[in-house]
Amino acid sequence: MNCDRDAFLAQTDVSRETIERFDIYAALLKQWTKRINLVAPNTIPTLWRRHFLDSAQLERFMSSSVWVDLGSG
């Protein structure tokens, strides 16, 4: 198992189904970043911490409103 993924699991409280979706999303990011610049290639090894956990840490501050993460790229 991926240490980066394990750190995400230890620091978040998301359902098994959500983790399965994150796994699919991570695989798609790894696949497509090779073709189009979705994330910096050097961040792929730390994808769970650098991209997923970085966004998930804001969840505790969210209300039931709708949020959109536009990114910076």
Short mmCIF file of N, CA and C in Angstrom, two decimals:
data_model
loop_
_atom_site.label_atom_id
_atom_site.label_comp_id
_atom_site.label_asym_id
_atom_site.label_seq_id
_atom_site.Cartn_x
_atom_site.Cartn_y
_atom_site.Cartn_z
N MET A 1 0.84 -1.19 0.00
CA MET A 1 0.00 0.00 0.00
C MET A 1 0.88 1.25 0.00
N ASN A 2 0.36 2.31 -0.50
CA ASN A 2 1.06 3.59 -0.64
C ASN A 2 1.08 4.35 0.69
N CYS A 3 2.28 4.75 1.15
CA CYS A 3 2.41 5.51 2.41
C CYS A 3 1.65 6.82 2.34
N ASP A 4 1.68 7.46 1.19
CA ASP A 4 0.97 8.72 1.00
C ASP A 4 -0.53 8.52 1.16
N ARG A 5 -1.05 7.44 0.61
CA ARG A 5 -2.46 7.09 0.73
C ARG A 5 -2.80 6.76 2.18
N ASP A 6 -1.91 6.02 2.84
CA ASP A 6 -2.12 5.68 4.25
C ASP A 6 -2.21 6.93 5.12
N ALA A 7 -1.38 7.92 4.84
CA ALA A 7 -1.41 9.19 5.59
C ALA A 7 -2.75 9.88 5.39
N PHE A 8 -3.26 9.85 4.16
CA PHE A 8 -4.57 10.44 3.88
C PHE A 8 -5.65 9.75 4.69
N LEU A 9 -5.63 8.42 4.69
CA LEU A 9 -6.64 7.65 5.42
C LEU A 9 -6.57 7.93 6.92
N ALA A 10 -5.37 8.10 7.45
CA ALA A 10 -5.20 8.34 8.88
C ALA A 10 -5.70 9.72 9.29
N GLN A 11 -5.70 10.67 8.36
CA GLN A 11 -6.03 12.05 8.70
C GLN A 11 -7.42 12.49 8.25
N THR A 12 -8.16 11.60 7.62
CA THR A 12 -9.50 11.97 7.16
C THR A 12 -10.51 10.93 7.63
N ASP A 13 -11.75 11.29 7.58
CA ASP A 13 -12.82 10.39 7.96
C ASP A 13 -13.79 10.29 6.78
N VAL A 14 -13.38 9.55 5.77
CA VAL A 14 -14.22 9.40 4.59
C VAL A 14 -14.63 7.93 4.44
N SER A 15 -15.72 7.72 3.78
CA SER A 15 -16.27 6.37 3.63
C SER A 15 -15.40 5.52 2.69
N ARG A 16 -15.60 4.22 2.81
CA ARG A 16 -14.91 3.27 1.93
C ARG A 16 -15.23 3.57 0.47
N GLU A 17 -16.48 3.92 0.20
CA GLU A 17 -16.90 4.24 -1.17
C GLU A 17 -16.17 5.48 -1.70
N THR A 18 -15.99 6.46 -0.85
CA THR A 18 -15.28 7.67 -1.26
C THR A 18 -13.82 7.35 -1.53
N ILE A 19 -13.21 6.52 -0.70
CA ILE A 19 -11.81 6.12 -0.94
C ILE A 19 -11.70 5.39 -2.27
N GLU A 20 -12.66 4.54 -2.58
CA GLU A 20 -12.65 3.84 -3.87
C GLU A 20 -12.70 4.85 -5.02
N ARG A 21 -13.49 5.90 -4.87
CA ARG A 21 -13.55 6.94 -5.91
C ARG A 21 -12.23 7.69 -6.00
N PHE A 22 -11.61 7.98 -4.86
CA PHE A 22 -10.30 8.62 -4.87
C PHE A 22 -9.27 7.72 -5.57
N ASP A 23 -9.33 6.41 -5.34
CA ASP A 23 -8.42 5.47 -6.00
C ASP A 23 -8.57 5.55 -7.52
N ILE A 24 -9.81 5.59 -7.98
CA ILE A 24 -10.07 5.69 -9.42
C ILE A 24 -9.55 7.02 -9.95
N TYR A 25 -9.83 8.09 -9.23
CA TYR A 25 -9.37 9.43 -9.63
C TYR A 25 -7.84 9.49 -9.67
N ALA A 26 -7.18 8.90 -8.68
CA ALA A 26 -5.72 8.88 -8.65
C ALA A 26 -5.16 8.14 -9.86
N ALA A 27 -5.76 7.01 -10.19
CA ALA A 27 -5.31 6.25 -11.36
C ALA A 27 -5.50 7.04 -12.65
N LEU A 28 -6.63 7.73 -12.76
CA LEU A 28 -6.88 8.55 -13.96
C LEU A 28 -5.90 9.72 -14.04
N LEU A 29 -5.62 10.36 -12.90
CA LEU A 29 -4.64 11.45 -12.91
C LEU A 29 -3.27 10.96 -13.35
N LYS A 30 -2.86 9.80 -12.82
CA LYS A 30 -1.56 9.24 -13.20
C LYS A 30 -1.51 8.93 -14.69
N GLN A 31 -2.59 8.38 -15.22
CA GLN A 31 -2.65 8.03 -16.63
C GLN A 31 -2.64 9.27 -17.53
N TRP A 32 -3.49 10.23 -17.24
CA TRP A 32 -3.68 11.36 -18.14
C TRP A 32 -2.65 12.47 -17.96
N THR A 33 -2.00 12.55 -16.82
CA THR A 33 -0.96 13.56 -16.64
C THR A 33 0.20 13.32 -17.60
N LYS A 34 0.37 12.08 -18.02
CA LYS A 34 1.41 11.77 -19.01
C LYS A 34 1.11 12.41 -20.36
N ARG A 35 -0.17 12.62 -20.65
CA ARG A 35 -0.58 13.17 -21.95
C ARG A 35 -0.90 14.66 -21.90
N ILE A 36 -1.58 15.07 -20.85
CA ILE A 36 -1.90 16.49 -20.68
C ILE A 36 -1.53 16.90 -19.26
N ASN A 37 -1.15 18.12 -19.09
CA ASN A 37 -0.60 18.59 -17.82
C ASN A 37 -1.71 18.88 -16.80
N LEU A 38 -2.25 17.82 -16.18
CA LEU A 38 -3.29 18.00 -15.17
C LEU A 38 -2.69 18.41 -13.83
N VAL A 39 -1.63 17.75 -13.43
CA VAL A 39 -0.86 18.11 -12.24
C VAL A 39 0.61 17.98 -12.61
N ALA A 40 1.47 18.65 -11.86
CA ALA A 40 2.90 18.54 -12.14
C ALA A 40 3.34 17.08 -11.98
N PRO A 41 4.03 16.53 -12.97
CA PRO A 41 4.44 15.13 -12.90
C PRO A 41 5.24 14.78 -11.64
N ASN A 42 6.01 15.73 -11.13
CA ASN A 42 6.82 15.42 -9.95
C ASN A 42 5.98 15.36 -8.67
N THR A 43 4.68 15.70 -8.75
CA THR A 43 3.81 15.59 -7.57
C THR A 43 3.03 14.27 -7.54
N ILE A 44 3.15 13.47 -8.57
CA ILE A 44 2.42 12.19 -8.63
C ILE A 44 2.78 11.28 -7.44
N PRO A 45 4.04 11.15 -7.05
CA PRO A 45 4.34 10.27 -5.90
C PRO A 45 3.69 10.72 -4.59
N THR A 46 3.37 11.99 -4.48
CA THR A 46 2.74 12.51 -3.25
C THR A 46 1.33 13.01 -3.54
N LEU A 47 0.69 12.39 -4.50
CA LEU A 47 -0.64 12.80 -4.95
C LEU A 47 -1.65 12.87 -3.81
N TRP A 48 -1.69 11.86 -2.97
CA TRP A 48 -2.68 11.81 -1.89
C TRP A 48 -2.47 12.94 -0.89
N ARG A 49 -1.23 13.22 -0.56
CA ARG A 49 -0.95 14.27 0.42
C ARG A 49 -1.00 15.65 -0.22
N ARG A 50 -0.36 15.78 -1.36
CA ARG A 50 -0.19 17.08 -2.02
C ARG A 50 -1.49 17.62 -2.60
N HIS A 51 -2.31 16.75 -3.15
CA HIS A 51 -3.52 17.21 -3.82
C HIS A 51 -4.80 16.86 -3.05
N PHE A 52 -4.94 15.61 -2.65
CA PHE A 52 -6.19 15.19 -2.01
C PHE A 52 -6.29 15.69 -0.57
N LEU A 53 -5.26 15.44 0.24
CA LEU A 53 -5.31 15.87 1.64
C LEU A 53 -5.28 17.38 1.76
N ASP A 54 -4.54 18.02 0.88
CA ASP A 54 -4.47 19.49 0.89
C ASP A 54 -5.86 20.09 0.76
N SER A 55 -6.69 19.51 -0.10
CA SER A 55 -8.07 20.00 -0.26
C SER A 55 -8.98 19.51 0.85
N ALA A 56 -8.81 18.26 1.26
CA ALA A 56 -9.70 17.67 2.27
C ALA A 56 -9.57 18.34 3.63
N GLN A 57 -8.42 18.91 3.92
CA GLN A 57 -8.24 19.55 5.23
C GLN A 57 -9.17 20.75 5.42
N LEU A 58 -9.69 21.30 4.34
CA LEU A 58 -10.60 22.43 4.43
C LEU A 58 -12.03 22.02 4.75
N GLU A 59 -12.32 20.73 4.65
CA GLU A 59 -13.68 20.23 4.83
C GLU A 59 -14.27 20.62 6.18
N ARG A 60 -13.47 20.65 7.22
CA ARG A 60 -13.99 20.97 8.55
C ARG A 60 -14.51 22.40 8.66
N PHE A 61 -14.09 23.27 7.74
CA PHE A 61 -14.52 24.67 7.76
C PHE A 61 -15.74 24.92 6.86
N MET A 62 -16.16 23.91 6.14
CA MET A 62 -17.24 24.07 5.17
C MET A 62 -18.61 23.93 5.82
N SER A 63 -19.53 24.72 5.34
CA SER A 63 -20.92 24.54 5.73
C SER A 63 -21.56 23.66 4.65
N SER A 64 -22.85 23.57 4.64
CA SER A 64 -23.51 22.74 3.64
C SER A 64 -23.63 23.45 2.29
N SER A 65 -23.00 24.59 2.15
CA SER A 65 -23.02 25.33 0.88
C SER A 65 -22.27 24.56 -0.20
N VAL A 66 -22.45 24.97 -1.41
CA VAL A 66 -21.73 24.39 -2.53
C VAL A 66 -20.40 25.11 -2.69
N TRP A 67 -19.33 24.36 -2.86
CA TRP A 67 -17.99 24.92 -3.05
C TRP A 67 -17.44 24.43 -4.38
N VAL A 68 -16.57 25.22 -4.97
CA VAL A 68 -15.89 24.85 -6.21
C VAL A 68 -14.41 25.14 -6.03
N ASP A 69 -13.57 24.17 -6.35
CA ASP A 69 -12.12 24.35 -6.29
C ASP A 69 -11.63 24.56 -7.72
N LEU A 70 -11.25 25.78 -8.04
CA LEU A 70 -10.82 26.10 -9.41
C LEU A 70 -9.35 25.83 -9.65
N GLY A 71 -8.58 25.63 -8.62
CA GLY A 71 -7.16 25.39 -8.78
C GLY A 71 -6.43 26.65 -9.19
N SER A 72 -5.15 26.51 -9.45
CA SER A 72 -4.36 27.68 -9.82
C SER A 72 -3.77 27.57 -11.22
N GLY A 73 -3.96 26.43 -11.85
CA GLY A 73 -3.35 26.23 -13.16
C GLY A 73 -4.28 26.59 -14.23
#
